[in-house]
Amino acid sequence: MSTPAHAPFSTCDFCDVHKNDQSGDFRVLPPVFKDFGGLKSFMGPVYTVQCFEDNTFVKQAVDSQGWIDTPTGRVAQVLVVDGGASLRRALLGGNLAAAAARNGWAGVLIDGCVRDLAELEQQQVGIRALAPMPLPTEKRQQGLVQLPVRIQGVWVRPGEWLYADCDGVVVSSKPLM
Ligand SMILES: O=C([O-])CC(=O)C(=O)O
């Protein structure tokens, strides 16, 4: 396993600290996401795509620069894709995963499916999704970017911070470290 490009963190430790948070700033995603990427833990500010069985805007995102410059330095973003939890088409495969790694994305979390599993695990990027599905999408140019999305019933907003490790995935409106 390769070294992640971030300081070590633990989603369990975050939950110990924030488990009584009533503000809604701290959220835990349901444990339905499987790990398909070469990076087992990843974190970063969120960029969102909403689409349904059409990965036009997923491709556009991973083909673009994945990192942003902030006052405290350069940070790699996490692409969060609200794919409507469709199990009928794959929103990301080997080519798009390679583009995400090449363009500096920290990770991709998809409420939907992925394909080309043998290629995904070779890429130095985090990838979480519901399941493998060999069927690709049609690219119909339909989708939305950078809007609040609901992932498995949990709101995730552009610019919020997502942390994923072997125990799970948490989202926070403020950085946790
Ligand atoms: O292009 C697609 O629709 C997904 C795919 O197979 C890839 O990323 O290699």
PDB file of N, CA and C in Angstrom, residues 22-119:
ATOM      1  N   GLN A  22     -24.680  18.157  17.636  1.00  0.00           N
ATOM      2  CA  GLN A  22     -26.101  18.361  17.310  1.00  0.00           C
ATOM      3  C   GLN A  22     -26.272  19.407  16.212  1.00  0.00           C
ATOM      4  N   SER A  23     -25.169  20.011  15.800  1.00  0.00           N
ATOM      5  CA  SER A  23     -25.255  21.146  14.887  1.00  0.00           C
ATOM      6  C   SER A  23     -25.487  20.726  13.443  1.00  0.00           C
ATOM      7  N   GLY A  24     -25.187  19.468  13.152  1.00  0.00           N
ATOM      8  CA  GLY A  24     -25.271  19.032  11.765  1.00  0.00           C
ATOM      9  C   GLY A  24     -23.983  19.268  10.994  1.00  0.00           C
ATOM     10  N   ASP A  25     -23.004  19.880  11.657  1.00  0.00           N
ATOM     11  CA  ASP A  25     -21.734  20.141  10.973  1.00  0.00           C
ATOM     12  C   ASP A  25     -20.972  18.846  10.678  1.00  0.00           C
ATOM     13  N   PHE A  26     -21.187  17.840  11.513  1.00  0.00           N
ATOM     14  CA  PHE A  26     -20.446  16.577  11.393  1.00  0.00           C
ATOM     15  C   PHE A  26     -21.416  15.450  11.038  1.00  0.00           C
ATOM     16  N   ARG A  27     -21.137  14.747   9.960  1.00  0.00           N
ATOM     17  CA  ARG A  27     -22.030  13.686   9.473  1.00  0.00           C
ATOM     18  C   ARG A  27     -21.230  12.432   9.120  1.00  0.00           C
ATOM     19  N   VAL A  28     -21.836  11.284   9.297  1.00  0.00           N
ATOM     20  CA  VAL A  28     -21.199  10.011   8.964  1.00  0.00           C
ATOM     21  C   VAL A  28     -22.026   9.361   7.858  1.00  0.00           C
ATOM     22  N   LEU A  29     -21.362   8.949   6.783  1.00  0.00           N
ATOM     23  CA  LEU A  29     -22.097   8.299   5.694  1.00  0.00           C
ATOM     24  C   LEU A  29     -22.426   6.859   6.074  1.00  0.00           C
ATOM     25  N   PRO A  30     -23.567   6.342   5.623  1.00  0.00           N
ATOM     26  CA  PRO A  30     -23.894   4.935   5.879  1.00  0.00           C
ATOM     27  C   PRO A  30     -22.795   4.012   5.336  1.00  0.00           C
ATOM     28  N   PRO A  31     -22.593   2.872   5.983  1.00  0.00           N
ATOM     29  CA  PRO A  31     -21.467   1.988   5.631  1.00  0.00           C
ATOM     30  C   PRO A  31     -21.773   1.087   4.442  1.00  0.00           C
ATOM     31  N   VAL A  32     -22.039   1.723   3.317  1.00  0.00           N
ATOM     32  CA  VAL A  32     -22.412   0.953   2.122  1.00  0.00           C
ATOM     33  C   VAL A  32     -21.381   1.096   1.001  1.00  0.00           C
ATOM     34  N   PHE A  33     -20.321   1.870   1.254  1.00  0.00           N
ATOM     35  CA  PHE A  33     -19.344   2.116   0.184  1.00  0.00           C
ATOM     36  C   PHE A  33     -18.200   1.124   0.252  1.00  0.00           C
ATOM     37  N   LYS A  34     -17.878   0.552  -0.905  1.00  0.00           N
ATOM     38  CA  LYS A  34     -16.757  -0.378  -0.997  1.00  0.00           C
ATOM     39  C   LYS A  34     -15.544   0.368  -1.537  1.00  0.00           C
ATOM     40  N   ASP A  35     -14.389  -0.167  -1.196  1.00  0.00           N
ATOM     41  CA  ASP A  35     -13.111   0.470  -1.551  1.00  0.00           C
ATOM     42  C   ASP A  35     -12.570  -0.154  -2.835  1.00  0.00           C
ATOM     43  N   PHE A  36     -12.372   0.663  -3.863  1.00  0.00           N
ATOM     44  CA  PHE A  36     -11.870   0.140  -5.138  1.00  0.00           C
ATOM     45  C   PHE A  36     -10.545   0.773  -5.567  1.00  0.00           C
ATOM     46  N   GLY A  37     -10.070   1.775  -4.844  1.00  0.00           N
ATOM     47  CA  GLY A  37      -8.917   2.537  -5.320  1.00  0.00           C
ATOM     48  C   GLY A  37      -7.594   2.063  -4.746  1.00  0.00           C
ATOM     49  N   GLY A  38      -6.513   2.646  -5.267  1.00  0.00           N
ATOM     50  CA  GLY A  38      -5.172   2.330  -4.782  1.00  0.00           C
ATOM     51  C   GLY A  38      -4.815   3.061  -3.506  1.00  0.00           C
ATOM     52  N   LEU A  39      -5.515   4.145  -3.193  1.00  0.00           N
ATOM     53  CA  LEU A  39      -5.299   4.855  -1.929  1.00  0.00           C
ATOM     54  C   LEU A  39      -6.414   4.459  -0.973  1.00  0.00           C
ATOM     55  N   LYS A  40      -6.023   3.912   0.167  1.00  0.00           N
ATOM     56  CA  LYS A  40      -7.021   3.372   1.091  1.00  0.00           C
ATOM     57  C   LYS A  40      -7.615   4.441   1.993  1.00  0.00           C
ATOM     58  N   SER A  41      -6.896   5.530   2.185  1.00  0.00           N
ATOM     59  CA  SER A  41      -7.483   6.646   2.934  1.00  0.00           C
ATOM     60  C   SER A  41      -7.239   7.924   2.151  1.00  0.00           C
ATOM     61  N   PHE A  42      -8.189   8.815   2.230  1.00  0.00           N
ATOM     62  CA  PHE A  42      -8.066  10.087   1.513  1.00  0.00           C
ATOM     63  C   PHE A  42      -8.938  11.122   2.195  1.00  0.00           C
ATOM     64  N   MET A  43      -8.636  12.361   1.938  1.00  0.00           N
ATOM     65  CA  MET A  43      -9.376  13.464   2.554  1.00  0.00           C
ATOM     66  C   MET A  43      -9.246  14.691   1.670  1.00  0.00           C
ATOM     67  N   GLY A  44     -10.192  15.612   1.842  1.00  0.00           N
ATOM     68  CA  GLY A  44     -10.051  16.866   1.130  1.00  0.00           C
ATOM     69  C   GLY A  44     -11.375  17.587   1.014  1.00  0.00           C
ATOM     70  N   PRO A  45     -11.323  18.820   0.519  1.00  0.00           N
ATOM     71  CA  PRO A  45     -12.555  19.557   0.279  1.00  0.00           C
ATOM     72  C   PRO A  45     -13.336  18.935  -0.884  1.00  0.00           C
ATOM     73  N   VAL A  46     -14.639  19.043  -0.779  1.00  0.00           N
ATOM     74  CA  VAL A  46     -15.546  18.340  -1.691  1.00  0.00           C
ATOM     75  C   VAL A  46     -15.881  19.185  -2.915  1.00  0.00           C
ATOM     76  N   TYR A  47     -15.868  18.504  -4.068  1.00  0.00           N
ATOM     77  CA  TYR A  47     -16.416  19.039  -5.322  1.00  0.00           C
ATOM     78  C   TYR A  47     -17.538  18.082  -5.697  1.00  0.00           C
ATOM     79  N   THR A  48     -18.719  18.586  -6.050  1.00  0.00           N
ATOM     80  CA  THR A  48     -19.832  17.663  -6.297  1.00  0.00           C
ATOM     81  C   THR A  48     -20.274  17.625  -7.762  1.00  0.00           C
ATOM     82  N   VAL A  49     -20.743  16.431  -8.125  1.00  0.00           N
ATOM     83  CA  VAL A  49     -21.407  16.209  -9.412  1.00  0.00           C
ATOM     84  C   VAL A  49     -22.699  15.452  -9.117  1.00  0.00           C
ATOM     85  N   GLN A  50     -23.775  15.855  -9.786  1.00  0.00           N
ATOM     86  CA  GLN A  50     -25.023  15.083  -9.705  1.00  0.00           C
ATOM     87  C   GLN A  50     -25.371  14.621 -11.117  1.00  0.00           C
ATOM     88  N   CYS A  51     -25.582  13.341 -11.275  1.00  0.00           N
ATOM     89  CA  CYS A  51     -25.894  12.817 -12.606  1.00  0.00           C
ATOM     90  C   CYS A  51     -26.622  11.484 -12.447  1.00  0.00           C
ATOM     91  N   PHE A  52     -27.221  11.021 -13.526  1.00  0.00           N
ATOM     92  CA  PHE A  52     -27.924   9.737 -13.450  1.00  0.00           C
ATOM     93  C   PHE A  52     -27.633   8.926 -14.701  1.00  0.00           C
ATOM     94  N   GLU A  53     -26.827   7.905 -14.540  1.00  0.00           N
ATOM     95  CA  GLU A  53     -26.493   6.984 -15.631  1.00  0.00           C
ATOM     96  C   GLU A  53     -25.901   7.725 -16.831  1.00  0.00           C
ATOM     97  N   ASP A  54     -25.216   8.812 -16.547  1.00  0.00           N
ATOM     98  CA  ASP A  54     -24.543   9.641 -17.551  1.00  0.00           C
ATOM     99  C   ASP A  54     -23.328  10.247 -16.848  1.00  0.00           C
ATOM    100  N   ASN A  55     -22.116   9.892 -17.283  1.00  0.00           N
ATOM    101  CA  ASN A  55     -20.934  10.369 -16.542  1.00  0.00           C
ATOM    102  C   ASN A  55     -20.198  11.512 -17.250  1.00  0.00           C
ATOM    103  N   THR A  56     -20.912  12.245 -18.106  1.00  0.00           N
ATOM    104  CA  THR A  56     -20.301  13.387 -18.798  1.00  0.00           C
ATOM    105  C   THR A  56     -19.554  14.302 -17.826  1.00  0.00           C
ATOM    106  N   PHE A  57     -20.207  14.642 -16.710  1.00  0.00           N
ATOM    107  CA  PHE A  57     -19.610  15.634 -15.810  1.00  0.00           C
ATOM    108  C   PHE A  57     -18.621  15.016 -14.835  1.00  0.00           C
ATOM    109  N   VAL A  58     -18.705  13.705 -14.652  1.00  0.00           N
ATOM    110  CA  VAL A  58     -17.649  13.018 -13.888  1.00  0.00           C
ATOM    111  C   VAL A  58     -16.361  13.081 -14.699  1.00  0.00           C
ATOM    112  N   LYS A  59     -16.474  12.798 -15.991  1.00  0.00           N
ATOM    113  CA  LYS A  59     -15.301  12.868 -16.873  1.00  0.00           C
ATOM    114  C   LYS A  59     -14.746  14.288 -16.913  1.00  0.00           C
ATOM    115  N   GLN A  60     -15.645  15.254 -17.045  1.00  0.00           N
ATOM    116  CA  GLN A  60     -15.178  16.649 -17.094  1.00  0.00           C
ATOM    117  C   GLN A  60     -14.418  17.021 -15.808  1.00  0.00           C
ATOM    118  N   ALA A  61     -14.916  16.548 -14.669  1.00  0.00           N
ATOM    119  CA  ALA A  61     -14.248  16.871 -13.394  1.00  0.00           C
ATOM    120  C   ALA A  61     -12.867  16.210 -13.314  1.00  0.00           C
ATOM    121  N   VAL A  62     -12.793  14.917 -13.583  1.00  0.00           N
ATOM    122  CA  VAL A  62     -11.494  14.239 -13.406  1.00  0.00           C
ATOM    123  C   VAL A  62     -10.487  14.639 -14.490  1.00  0.00           C
ATOM    124  N   ASP A  63     -10.993  15.164 -15.598  1.00  0.00           N
ATOM    125  CA  ASP A  63     -10.093  15.696 -16.634  1.00  0.00           C
ATOM    126  C   ASP A  63      -9.574  17.089 -16.267  1.00  0.00           C
ATOM    127  N   SER A  64     -10.107  17.669 -15.199  1.00  0.00           N
ATOM    128  CA  SER A  64      -9.690  19.005 -14.752  1.00  0.00           C
ATOM    129  C   SER A  64      -8.777  18.878 -13.536  1.00  0.00           C
ATOM    130  N   GLN A  65      -8.123  19.965 -13.222  1.00  0.00           N
ATOM    131  CA  GLN A  65      -7.242  20.023 -12.054  1.00  0.00           C
ATOM    132  C   GLN A  65      -8.005  19.628 -10.788  1.00  0.00           C
ATOM    133  N   GLY A  66      -7.444  18.680 -10.029  1.00  0.00           N
ATOM    134  CA  GLY A  66      -8.138  18.190  -8.842  1.00  0.00           C
ATOM    135  C   GLY A  66      -7.817  18.955  -7.579  1.00  0.00           C
ATOM    136  N   TRP A  67      -6.785  19.758  -7.589  1.00  0.00           N
ATOM    137  CA  TRP A  67      -6.397  20.459  -6.362  1.00  0.00           C
ATOM    138  C   TRP A  67      -6.772  21.925  -6.443  1.00  0.00           C
ATOM    139  N   ILE A  68      -6.856  22.542  -5.262  1.00  0.00           N
ATOM    140  CA  ILE A  68      -7.115  23.982  -5.184  1.00  0.00           C
ATOM    141  C   ILE A  68      -6.076  24.605  -4.253  1.00  0.00           C
ATOM    142  N   ASP A  69      -5.806  25.871  -4.471  1.00  0.00           N
ATOM    143  CA  ASP A  69      -4.921  26.614  -3.583  1.00  0.00           C
ATOM    144  C   ASP A  69      -5.764  27.321  -2.538  1.00  0.00           C
ATOM    145  N   THR A  70      -5.388  27.148  -1.264  1.00  0.00           N
ATOM    146  CA  THR A  70      -6.100  27.803  -0.165  1.00  0.00           C
ATOM    147  C   THR A  70      -5.080  28.664   0.588  1.00  0.00           C
ATOM    148  N   PRO A  71      -5.552  29.501   1.509  1.00  0.00           N
ATOM    149  CA  PRO A  71      -4.619  30.331   2.277  1.00  0.00           C
ATOM    150  C   PRO A  71      -3.578  29.495   3.029  1.00  0.00           C
ATOM    151  N   THR A  72      -3.931  28.254   3.357  1.00  0.00           N
ATOM    152  CA  THR A  72      -2.983  27.412   4.103  1.00  0.00           C
ATOM    153  C   THR A  72      -2.227  26.442   3.204  1.00  0.00           C
ATOM    154  N   GLY A  73      -2.361  26.603   1.909  1.00  0.00           N
ATOM    155  CA  GLY A  73      -1.583  25.747   1.008  1.00  0.00           C
ATOM    156  C   GLY A  73      -2.460  25.017   0.013  1.00  0.00           C
ATOM    157  N   ARG A  74      -1.819  24.181  -0.764  1.00  0.00           N
ATOM    158  CA  ARG A  74      -2.495  23.450  -1.833  1.00  0.00           C
ATOM    159  C   ARG A  74      -3.158  22.193  -1.265  1.00  0.00           C
ATOM    160  N   VAL A  75      -4.430  21.968  -1.595  1.00  0.00           N
ATOM    161  CA  VAL A  75      -5.101  20.758  -1.119  1.00  0.00           C
ATOM    162  C   VAL A  75      -5.783  20.039  -2.282  1.00  0.00           C
ATOM    163  N   ALA A  76      -5.705  18.725  -2.234  1.00  0.00           N
ATOM    164  CA  ALA A  76      -6.358  17.886  -3.237  1.00  0.00           C
ATOM    165  C   ALA A  76      -7.816  17.704  -2.849  1.00  0.00           C
ATOM    166  N   GLN A  77      -8.705  17.817  -3.824  1.00  0.00           N
ATOM    167  CA  GLN A  77     -10.136  17.724  -3.561  1.00  0.00           C
ATOM    168  C   GLN A  77     -10.640  16.281  -3.671  1.00  0.00           C
ATOM    169  N   VAL A  78     -11.819  16.077  -3.099  1.00  0.00           N
ATOM    170  CA  VAL A  78     -12.524  14.804  -3.227  1.00  0.00           C
ATOM    171  C   VAL A  78     -13.758  15.044  -4.104  1.00  0.00           C
ATOM    172  N   LEU A  79     -13.860  14.265  -5.159  1.00  0.00           N
ATOM    173  CA  LEU A  79     -15.012  14.353  -6.049  1.00  0.00           C
ATOM    174  C   LEU A  79     -16.127  13.469  -5.484  1.00  0.00           C
ATOM    175  N   VAL A  80     -17.263  14.087  -5.169  1.00  0.00           N
ATOM    176  CA  VAL A  80     -18.406  13.348  -4.633  1.00  0.00           C
ATOM    177  C   VAL A  80     -19.487  13.337  -5.714  1.00  0.00           C
ATOM    178  N   VAL A  81     -19.862  12.146  -6.142  1.00  0.00           N
ATOM    179  CA  VAL A  81     -20.801  11.994  -7.248  1.00  0.00           C
ATOM    180  C   VAL A  81     -22.116  11.409  -6.728  1.00  0.00           C
ATOM    181  N   ASP A  82     -23.168  12.209  -6.828  1.00  0.00           N
ATOM    182  CA  ASP A  82     -24.507  11.717  -6.533  1.00  0.00           C
ATOM    183  C   ASP A  82     -25.031  11.086  -7.826  1.00  0.00           C
ATOM    184  N   GLY A  83     -24.907   9.793  -7.891  1.00  0.00           N
ATOM    185  CA  GLY A  83     -25.363   9.069  -9.066  1.00  0.00           C
ATOM    186  C   GLY A  83     -26.734   8.444  -8.860  1.00  0.00           C
ATOM    187  N   GLY A  84     -27.455   8.954  -7.863  1.00  0.00           N
ATOM    188  CA  GLY A  84     -28.790   8.424  -7.610  1.00  0.00           C
ATOM    189  C   GLY A  84     -28.791   6.970  -7.174  1.00  0.00           C
ATOM    190  N   ALA A  85     -27.634   6.485  -6.726  1.00  0.00           N
ATOM    191  CA  ALA A  85     -27.477   5.097  -6.263  1.00  0.00           C
ATOM    192  C   ALA A  85     -27.837   4.077  -7.342  1.00  0.00           C
ATOM    193  N   SER A  86     -27.753   4.494  -8.601  1.00  0.00           N
ATOM    194  CA  SER A  86     -28.075   3.547  -9.678  1.00  0.00           C
ATOM    195  C   SER A  86     -27.080   2.387  -9.700  1.00  0.00           C
ATOM    196  N   LEU A  87     -27.615   1.191  -9.797  1.00  0.00           N
ATOM    197  CA  LEU A  87     -26.792  -0.020  -9.919  1.00  0.00           C
ATOM    198  C   LEU A  87     -26.784  -0.529 -11.350  1.00  0.00           C
ATOM    199  N   ARG A  88     -27.230   0.317 -12.301  1.00  0.00           N
ATOM    200  CA  ARG A  88     -27.394  -0.159 -13.682  1.00  0.00           C
ATOM    201  C   ARG A  88     -26.273   0.246 -14.618  1.00  0.00           C
ATOM    202  N   ARG A  89     -25.488   1.268 -14.272  1.00  0.00           N
ATOM    203  CA  ARG A  89     -24.403   1.766 -15.116  1.00  0.00           C
ATOM    204  C   ARG A  89     -23.220   2.157 -14.249  1.00  0.00           C
ATOM    205  N   ALA A  90     -22.017   2.088 -14.828  1.00  0.00           N
ATOM    206  CA  ALA A  90     -20.808   2.485 -14.100  1.00  0.00           C
ATOM    207  C   ALA A  90     -20.456   3.932 -14.437  1.00  0.00           C
ATOM    208  N   LEU A  91     -20.265   4.744 -13.416  1.00  0.00           N
ATOM    209  CA  LEU A  91     -19.970   6.171 -13.627  1.00  0.00           C
ATOM    210  C   LEU A  91     -18.477   6.457 -13.733  1.00  0.00           C
ATOM    211  N   LEU A  92     -17.650   5.458 -13.399  1.00  0.00           N
ATOM    212  CA  LEU A  92     -16.198   5.652 -13.475  1.00  0.00           C
ATOM    213  C   LEU A  92     -15.548   4.314 -13.770  1.00  0.00           C
ATOM    214  N   GLY A  93     -14.531   4.355 -14.661  1.00  0.00           N
ATOM    215  CA  GLY A  93     -13.769   3.151 -14.974  1.00  0.00           C
ATOM    216  C   GLY A  93     -12.290   3.472 -14.977  1.00  0.00           C
ATOM    217  N   GLY A  94     -11.512   2.591 -15.596  1.00  0.00           N
ATOM    218  CA  GLY A  94     -10.061   2.724 -15.544  1.00  0.00           C
ATOM    219  C   GLY A  94      -9.536   4.024 -16.117  1.00  0.00           C
ATOM    220  N   ASN A  95     -10.103   4.482 -17.221  1.00  0.00           N
ATOM    221  CA  ASN A  95      -9.598   5.720 -17.840  1.00  0.00           C
ATOM    222  C   ASN A  95      -9.864   6.936 -16.960  1.00  0.00           C
ATOM    223  N   LEU A  96     -11.068   7.000 -16.426  1.00  0.00           N
ATOM    224  CA  LEU A  96     -11.400   8.164 -15.597  1.00  0.00           C
ATOM    225  C   LEU A  96     -10.646   8.119 -14.271  1.00  0.00           C
ATOM    226  N   ALA A  97     -10.434   6.928 -13.738  1.00  0.00           N
ATOM    227  CA  ALA A  97      -9.647   6.812 -12.495  1.00  0.00           C
ATOM    228  C   ALA A  97      -8.207   7.259 -12.735  1.00  0.00           C
ATOM    229  N   ALA A  98      -7.648   6.882 -13.892  1.00  0.00           N
ATOM    230  CA  ALA A  98      -6.283   7.310 -14.216  1.00  0.00           C
ATOM    231  C   ALA A  98      -6.229   8.821 -14.358  1.00  0.00           C
ATOM    232  N   ALA A  99      -7.257   9.406 -14.969  1.00  0.00           N
ATOM    233  CA  ALA A  99      -7.301  10.868 -15.114  1.00  0.00           C
ATOM    234  C   ALA A  99      -7.387  11.534 -13.744  1.00  0.00           C
ATOM    235  N   ALA A 100      -8.179  10.980 -12.851  1.00  0.00           N
ATOM    236  CA  ALA A 100      -8.314  11.558 -11.502  1.00  0.00           C
ATOM    237  C   ALA A 100      -6.970  11.551 -10.784  1.00  0.00           C
ATOM    238  N   ALA A 101      -6.251  10.441 -10.875  1.00  0.00           N
ATOM    239  CA  ALA A 101      -4.939  10.351 -10.218  1.00  0.00           C
ATOM    240  C   ALA A 101      -3.965  11.344 -10.852  1.00  0.00           C
ATOM    241  N   ARG A 102      -3.948  11.372 -12.178  1.00  0.00           N
ATOM    242  CA  ARG A 102      -3.020  12.231 -12.919  1.00  0.00           C
ATOM    243  C   ARG A 102      -3.271  13.710 -12.625  1.00  0.00           C
ATOM    244  N   ASN A 103      -4.521  14.070 -12.443  1.00  0.00           N
ATOM    245  CA  ASN A 103      -4.866  15.481 -12.265  1.00  0.00           C
ATOM    246  C   ASN A 103      -4.943  15.914 -10.806  1.00  0.00           C
ATOM    247  N   GLY A 104      -4.506  15.037  -9.908  1.00  0.00           N
ATOM    248  CA  GLY A 104      -4.313  15.456  -8.522  1.00  0.00           C
ATOM    249  C   GLY A 104      -5.530  15.408  -7.632  1.00  0.00           C
ATOM    250  N   TRP A 105      -6.540  14.636  -8.013  1.00  0.00           N
ATOM    251  CA  TRP A 105      -7.671  14.447  -7.099  1.00  0.00           C
ATOM    252  C   TRP A 105      -7.239  13.513  -5.964  1.00  0.00           C
ATOM    253  N   ALA A 106      -7.718  13.789  -4.747  1.00  0.00           N
ATOM    254  CA  ALA A 106      -7.405  12.907  -3.620  1.00  0.00           C
ATOM    255  C   ALA A 106      -8.232  11.628  -3.698  1.00  0.00           C
ATOM    256  N   GLY A 107      -9.485  11.775  -4.096  1.00  0.00           N
ATOM    257  CA  GLY A 107     -10.356  10.615  -4.125  1.00  0.00           C
ATOM    258  C   GLY A 107     -11.650  10.916  -4.846  1.00  0.00           C
ATOM    259  N   VAL A 108     -12.390   9.849  -5.100  1.00  0.00           N
ATOM    260  CA  VAL A 108     -13.699   9.940  -5.743  1.00  0.00           C
ATOM    261  C   VAL A 108     -14.648   9.043  -4.948  1.00  0.00           C
ATOM    262  N   LEU A 109     -15.763   9.600  -4.518  1.00  0.00           N
ATOM    263  CA  LEU A 109     -16.778   8.802  -3.831  1.00  0.00           C
ATOM    264  C   LEU A 109     -18.041   8.861  -4.668  1.00  0.00           C
ATOM    265  N   ILE A 110     -18.534   7.698  -5.059  1.00  0.00           N
ATOM    266  CA  ILE A 110     -19.639   7.629  -6.010  1.00  0.00           C
ATOM    267  C   ILE A 110     -20.823   6.889  -5.392  1.00  0.00           C
ATOM    268  N   ASP A 111     -21.963   7.567  -5.322  1.00  0.00           N
ATOM    269  CA  ASP A 111     -23.200   6.885  -4.938  1.00  0.00           C
ATOM    270  C   ASP A 111     -23.750   6.269  -6.217  1.00  0.00           C
ATOM    271  N   GLY A 112     -23.093   5.166  -6.590  1.00  0.00           N
ATOM    272  CA  GLY A 112     -23.340   4.518  -7.865  1.00  0.00           C
ATOM    273  C   GLY A 112     -22.235   3.494  -8.079  1.00  0.00           C
ATOM    274  N   CYS A 113     -22.060   3.087  -9.321  1.00  0.00           N
ATOM    275  CA  CYS A 113     -21.159   1.965  -9.618  1.00  0.00           C
ATOM    276  C   CYS A 113     -19.897   2.371 -10.368  1.00  0.00           C
ATOM    277  N   VAL A 114     -18.931   1.458 -10.378  1.00  0.00           N
ATOM    278  CA  VAL A 114     -17.662   1.632 -11.103  1.00  0.00           C
ATOM    279  C   VAL A 114     -17.366   0.347 -11.886  1.00  0.00           C
ATOM    280  N   ARG A 115     -16.413   0.444 -12.831  1.00  0.00           N
ATOM    281  CA  ARG A 115     -16.003  -0.742 -13.569  1.00  0.00           C
ATOM    282  C   ARG A 115     -14.486  -0.732 -13.788  1.00  0.00           C
ATOM    283  N   ASP A 116     -13.964  -1.787 -14.393  1.00  0.00           N
ATOM    284  CA  ASP A 116     -12.511  -1.951 -14.600  1.00  0.00           C
ATOM    285  C   ASP A 116     -11.782  -2.076 -13.258  1.00  0.00           C
ATOM    286  N   LEU A 117     -12.252  -2.933 -12.387  1.00  0.00           N
ATOM    287  CA  LEU A 117     -11.722  -2.996 -11.026  1.00  0.00           C
ATOM    288  C   LEU A 117     -10.213  -3.223 -10.963  1.00  0.00           C
ATOM    289  N   ALA A 118      -9.683  -4.068 -11.870  1.00  0.00           N
ATOM    290  CA  ALA A 118      -8.245  -4.348 -11.833  1.00  0.00           C
ATOM    291  C   ALA A 118      -7.444  -3.076 -12.100  1.00  0.00           C
ATOM    292  N   GLU A 119      -8.007  -2.177 -12.922  1.00  0.00           N
ATOM    293  CA  GLU A 119      -7.316  -0.912 -13.207  1.00  0.00           C
ATOM    294  C   GLU A 119      -7.510   0.092 -12.068  1.00  0.00           C
TER     295      GLU A 119
END
